[in-house]
mmCIF file of C-alpha atoms in Angstrom:
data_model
loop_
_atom_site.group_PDB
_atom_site.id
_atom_site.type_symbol
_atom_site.label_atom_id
_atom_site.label_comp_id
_atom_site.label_asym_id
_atom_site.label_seq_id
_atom_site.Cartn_x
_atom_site.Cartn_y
_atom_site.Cartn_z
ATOM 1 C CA UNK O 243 91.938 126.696 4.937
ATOM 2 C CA UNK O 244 88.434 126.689 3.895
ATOM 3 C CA UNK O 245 86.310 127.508 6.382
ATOM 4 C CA UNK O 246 88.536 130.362 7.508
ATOM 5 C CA UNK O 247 87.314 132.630 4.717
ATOM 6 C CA UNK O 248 84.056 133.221 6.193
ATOM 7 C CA UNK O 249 82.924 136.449 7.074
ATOM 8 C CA UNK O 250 82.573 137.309 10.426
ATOM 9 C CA UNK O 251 79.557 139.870 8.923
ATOM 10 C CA UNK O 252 77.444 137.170 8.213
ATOM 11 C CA UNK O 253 77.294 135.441 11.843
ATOM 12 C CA UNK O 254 74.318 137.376 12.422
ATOM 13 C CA UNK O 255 71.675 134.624 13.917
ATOM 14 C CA UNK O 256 72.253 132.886 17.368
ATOM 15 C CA UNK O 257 72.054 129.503 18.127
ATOM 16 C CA UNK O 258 72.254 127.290 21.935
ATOM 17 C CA UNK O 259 73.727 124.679 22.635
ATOM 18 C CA UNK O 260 72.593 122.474 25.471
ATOM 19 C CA UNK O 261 71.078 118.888 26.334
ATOM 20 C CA UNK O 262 67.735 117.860 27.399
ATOM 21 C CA UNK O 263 67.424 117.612 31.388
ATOM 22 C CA UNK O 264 64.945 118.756 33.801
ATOM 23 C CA UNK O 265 63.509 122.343 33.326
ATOM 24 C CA UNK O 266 63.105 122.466 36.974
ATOM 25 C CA UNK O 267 59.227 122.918 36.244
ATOM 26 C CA UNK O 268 56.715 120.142 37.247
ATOM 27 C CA UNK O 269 53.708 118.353 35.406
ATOM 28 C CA UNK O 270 50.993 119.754 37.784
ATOM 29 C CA UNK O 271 48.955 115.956 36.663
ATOM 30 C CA UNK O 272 51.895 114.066 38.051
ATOM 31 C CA UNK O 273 54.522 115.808 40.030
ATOM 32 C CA UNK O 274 57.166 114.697 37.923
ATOM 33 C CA UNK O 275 59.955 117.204 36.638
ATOM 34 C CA UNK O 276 59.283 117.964 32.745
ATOM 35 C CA UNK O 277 62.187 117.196 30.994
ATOM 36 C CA UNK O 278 63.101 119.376 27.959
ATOM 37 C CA UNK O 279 66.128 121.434 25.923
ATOM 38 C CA UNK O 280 68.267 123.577 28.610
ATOM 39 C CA UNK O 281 71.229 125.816 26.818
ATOM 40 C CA UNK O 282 74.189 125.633 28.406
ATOM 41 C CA UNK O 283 75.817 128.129 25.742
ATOM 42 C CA UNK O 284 74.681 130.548 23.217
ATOM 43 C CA UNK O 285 76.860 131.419 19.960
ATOM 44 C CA UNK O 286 76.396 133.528 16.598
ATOM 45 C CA UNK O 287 76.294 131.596 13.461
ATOM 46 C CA UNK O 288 75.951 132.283 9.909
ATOM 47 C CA UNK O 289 73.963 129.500 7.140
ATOM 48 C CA UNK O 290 76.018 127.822 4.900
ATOM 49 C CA UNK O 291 75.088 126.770 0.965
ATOM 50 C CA UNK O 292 75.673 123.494 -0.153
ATOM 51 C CA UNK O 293 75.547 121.561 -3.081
ATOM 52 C CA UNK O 294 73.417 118.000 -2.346
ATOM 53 C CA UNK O 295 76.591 116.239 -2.627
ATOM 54 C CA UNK O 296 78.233 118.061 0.112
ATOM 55 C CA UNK O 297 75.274 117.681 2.419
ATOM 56 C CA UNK O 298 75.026 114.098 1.632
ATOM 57 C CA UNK O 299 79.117 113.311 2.613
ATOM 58 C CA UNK O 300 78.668 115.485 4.965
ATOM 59 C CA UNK O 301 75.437 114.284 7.458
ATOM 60 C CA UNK O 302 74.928 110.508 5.393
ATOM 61 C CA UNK O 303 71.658 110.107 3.282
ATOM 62 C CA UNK O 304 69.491 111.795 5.146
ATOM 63 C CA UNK O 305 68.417 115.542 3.451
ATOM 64 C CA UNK O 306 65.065 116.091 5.098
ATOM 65 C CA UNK O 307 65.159 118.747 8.094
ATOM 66 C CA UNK O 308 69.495 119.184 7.645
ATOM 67 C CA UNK O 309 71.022 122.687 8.182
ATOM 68 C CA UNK O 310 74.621 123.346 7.735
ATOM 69 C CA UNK O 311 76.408 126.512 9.845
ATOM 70 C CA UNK O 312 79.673 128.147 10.423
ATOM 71 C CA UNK O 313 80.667 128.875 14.194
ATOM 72 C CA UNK O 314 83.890 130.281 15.089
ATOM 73 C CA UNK O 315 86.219 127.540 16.348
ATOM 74 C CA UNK O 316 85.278 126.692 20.095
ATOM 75 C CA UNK O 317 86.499 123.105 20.877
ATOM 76 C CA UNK O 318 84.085 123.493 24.170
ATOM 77 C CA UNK O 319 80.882 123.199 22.316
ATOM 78 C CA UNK O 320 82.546 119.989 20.888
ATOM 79 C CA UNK O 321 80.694 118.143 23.836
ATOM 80 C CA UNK O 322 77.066 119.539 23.020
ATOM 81 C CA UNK O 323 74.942 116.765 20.889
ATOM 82 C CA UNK O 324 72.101 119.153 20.944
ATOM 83 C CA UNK O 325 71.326 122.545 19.604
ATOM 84 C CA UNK O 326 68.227 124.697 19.229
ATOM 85 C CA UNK O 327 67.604 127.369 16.904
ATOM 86 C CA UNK O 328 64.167 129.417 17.319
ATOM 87 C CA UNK O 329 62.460 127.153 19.390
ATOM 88 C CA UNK O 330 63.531 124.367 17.009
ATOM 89 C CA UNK O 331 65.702 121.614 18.246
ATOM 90 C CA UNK O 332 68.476 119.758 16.047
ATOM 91 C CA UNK O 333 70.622 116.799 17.065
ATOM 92 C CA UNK O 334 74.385 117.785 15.949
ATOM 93 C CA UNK O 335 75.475 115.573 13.423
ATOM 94 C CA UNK O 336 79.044 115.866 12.514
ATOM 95 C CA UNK O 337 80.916 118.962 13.210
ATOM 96 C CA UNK O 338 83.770 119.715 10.446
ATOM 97 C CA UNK O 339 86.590 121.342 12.715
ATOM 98 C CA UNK O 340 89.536 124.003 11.643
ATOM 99 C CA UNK O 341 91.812 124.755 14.233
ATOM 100 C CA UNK O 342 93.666 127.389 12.220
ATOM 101 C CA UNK O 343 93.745 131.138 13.360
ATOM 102 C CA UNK O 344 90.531 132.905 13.094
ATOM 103 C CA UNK O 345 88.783 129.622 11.696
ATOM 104 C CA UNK O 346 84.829 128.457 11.895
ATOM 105 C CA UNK O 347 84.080 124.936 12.316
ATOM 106 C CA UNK O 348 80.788 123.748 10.003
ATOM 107 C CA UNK O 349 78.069 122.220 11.870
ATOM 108 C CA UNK O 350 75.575 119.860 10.244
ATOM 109 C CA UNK O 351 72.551 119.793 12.050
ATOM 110 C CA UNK O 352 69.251 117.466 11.433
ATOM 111 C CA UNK O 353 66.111 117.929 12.968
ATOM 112 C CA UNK O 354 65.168 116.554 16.320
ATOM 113 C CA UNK O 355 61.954 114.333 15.615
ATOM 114 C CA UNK O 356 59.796 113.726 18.954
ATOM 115 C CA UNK O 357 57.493 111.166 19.456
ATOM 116 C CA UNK O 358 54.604 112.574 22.059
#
């Protein structure tokens, strides 16, 4: 019953969920399809506030580059692993579900590090 107390008001930023593939472009040095983020699915989301002891049961021990969101309930974005909010992309670290009526499910998300 939590989660379900959210205000629909404040899901006022959008967020995509997707996995890296091909972006159908090529690397005009090698031919070879550039792989990056492609959304399959785009949602509204509002932020979250948590104390440090929520964030830490929540995503492990790991506080560096963690956001936490509400999204309405959608078990179909259940199978995303990936997410990317302006330009930024997070790996999806736990998802905290409520399948009540007119429930959000709280997404903790940690930064995707890259190594070029």
């Amino acid at each position: 019953m939590r989660s379900n107390k959210y205000q629909v008001s404040r899901l006022i930023h959008e967020i995509s969920f997707g996995k890296e593939e091909s972006t159908g472009k090529l690397n005009p040095n090698t031919g070879k399809p550039i792989k990056g983020f492609v959304a399959k699915a785009t949602v509204h989301y509002g932020t979250i506030s948590t104390s440090v002891n929520q964030t830490i049961s929540t995503a492990g021990s790991t506080l560096a580059n963690t956001k936490v969101i509400a999204i309405r309930h959608n078990p179909l974005l259940y199978q995303y692993q990936e997410a990317m909010i302006d330009g930024s992309v997070y790996l999806v670290a736990s998802i905290s579900k409520d399948e009540q009526l007119n429930a959000y499910d709280l997404y903790t998300l940690t930064a995707k590090t890259t190594h070029a």
